[in-house]
mmCIF file of C-alpha atoms in Angstrom:
data_model
loop_
_atom_site.group_PDB
_atom_site.id
_atom_site.type_symbol
_atom_site.label_atom_id
_atom_site.label_comp_id
_atom_site.label_asym_id
_atom_site.label_seq_id
_atom_site.Cartn_x
_atom_site.Cartn_y
_atom_site.Cartn_z
ATOM 1 C CA UNK A 1394 -6.543 12.248 -11.826
ATOM 2 C CA UNK A 1395 -3.210 10.896 -12.997
ATOM 3 C CA UNK A 1396 -0.251 11.786 -10.830
ATOM 4 C CA UNK A 1397 2.028 12.525 -13.770
ATOM 5 C CA UNK A 1398 4.641 14.407 -11.796
ATOM 6 C CA UNK A 1399 5.071 11.539 -9.330
ATOM 7 C CA UNK A 1400 5.821 9.294 -12.284
ATOM 8 C CA UNK A 1401 8.079 11.916 -13.899
ATOM 9 C CA UNK A 1402 10.101 12.405 -10.721
ATOM 10 C CA UNK A 1403 10.643 8.656 -10.405
ATOM 11 C CA UNK A 1404 11.761 8.373 -14.024
ATOM 12 C CA UNK A 1405 14.025 11.440 -13.748
ATOM 13 C CA UNK A 1406 15.804 9.738 -10.845
ATOM 14 C CA UNK A 1407 16.154 6.497 -12.874
ATOM 15 C CA UNK A 1408 14.133 4.603 -10.293
ATOM 16 C CA UNK A 1409 11.768 1.704 -10.872
ATOM 17 C CA UNK A 1410 8.278 1.285 -9.507
ATOM 18 C CA UNK A 1411 9.667 -1.594 -7.474
ATOM 19 C CA UNK A 1412 12.277 0.663 -5.828
ATOM 20 C CA UNK A 1413 9.765 3.372 -4.931
ATOM 21 C CA UNK A 1414 7.212 0.883 -3.664
ATOM 22 C CA UNK A 1415 9.953 -0.588 -1.432
ATOM 23 C CA UNK A 1416 10.730 2.914 -0.133
ATOM 24 C CA UNK A 1417 7.052 3.398 0.716
ATOM 25 C CA UNK A 1418 6.727 -0.182 1.952
ATOM 26 C CA UNK A 1419 3.748 -0.865 -0.270
ATOM 27 C CA UNK A 1420 2.922 -3.375 -2.975
ATOM 28 C CA UNK A 1421 4.377 -2.642 -6.415
ATOM 29 C CA UNK A 1422 0.986 -2.972 -8.127
ATOM 30 C CA UNK A 1423 -0.622 -0.614 -5.626
ATOM 31 C CA UNK A 1424 2.042 2.026 -6.239
ATOM 32 C CA UNK A 1425 1.585 1.639 -9.993
ATOM 33 C CA UNK A 1426 -2.120 2.391 -9.522
ATOM 34 C CA UNK A 1427 -1.199 5.599 -7.673
ATOM 35 C CA UNK A 1428 0.880 6.825 -10.601
ATOM 36 C CA UNK A 1429 -1.882 5.978 -13.068
ATOM 37 C CA UNK A 1430 -4.508 7.698 -10.933
ATOM 38 C CA UNK A 1431 -6.515 4.507 -10.489
ATOM 39 C CA UNK A 1432 -6.150 4.877 -6.722
ATOM 40 C CA UNK A 1433 -5.675 8.031 -4.659
ATOM 41 C CA UNK A 1434 -2.284 8.151 -3.040
ATOM 42 C CA UNK A 1435 -2.367 8.491 0.764
ATOM 43 C CA UNK A 1436 -1.103 11.802 2.098
ATOM 44 C CA UNK A 1437 1.606 10.153 4.196
ATOM 45 C CA UNK A 1438 3.034 8.617 1.004
ATOM 46 C CA UNK A 1439 2.902 11.998 -0.719
ATOM 47 C CA UNK A 1440 4.853 13.546 2.151
ATOM 48 C CA UNK A 1441 7.418 10.743 2.113
ATOM 49 C CA UNK A 1442 7.886 11.119 -1.643
ATOM 50 C CA UNK A 1443 8.192 14.908 -1.403
ATOM 51 C CA UNK A 1444 10.831 14.509 1.292
ATOM 52 C CA UNK A 1445 12.639 11.849 -0.763
ATOM 53 C CA UNK A 1446 12.640 13.971 -3.945
ATOM 54 C CA UNK A 1447 13.266 17.167 -1.914
ATOM 55 C CA UNK A 1448 10.374 19.043 -3.480
ATOM 56 C CA UNK A 1449 7.180 20.604 -2.200
ATOM 57 C CA UNK A 1450 4.016 18.550 -1.957
ATOM 58 C CA UNK A 1451 2.140 20.953 -4.242
ATOM 59 C CA UNK A 1452 4.818 20.584 -6.924
ATOM 60 C CA UNK A 1453 4.805 16.792 -6.609
ATOM 61 C CA UNK A 1454 1.030 16.679 -7.045
ATOM 62 C CA UNK A 1455 1.123 19.030 -10.027
ATOM 63 C CA UNK A 1456 -0.694 21.858 -8.252
ATOM 64 C CA UNK A 1457 2.277 24.198 -8.712
ATOM 65 C CA UNK A 1458 4.712 24.429 -11.579
ATOM 66 C CA UNK A 1459 7.348 26.082 -9.372
ATOM 67 C CA UNK A 1460 9.720 23.534 -7.905
ATOM 68 C CA UNK A 1461 10.581 24.395 -4.321
ATOM 69 C CA UNK A 1462 12.517 22.389 -1.785
ATOM 70 C CA UNK A 1463 10.674 20.242 0.737
ATOM 71 C CA UNK A 1464 9.501 22.350 3.669
ATOM 72 C CA UNK A 1465 9.840 25.719 1.897
#
């Protein structure tokens, strides 16, 4: 499963993989594998990204097409 929305959100914010991997405190190559769906992204990273982008976890993972704020 490719995490397309995680990649889209990063690009929409004009952020690099390096910047997001620094935010998550993980290796750049590892984060790249999350976006490509080569590795499953840990839930704590998903929560941190949802909080950072201020969107719901289900939206970030592509489960929902309705963008809601984090925690709604």
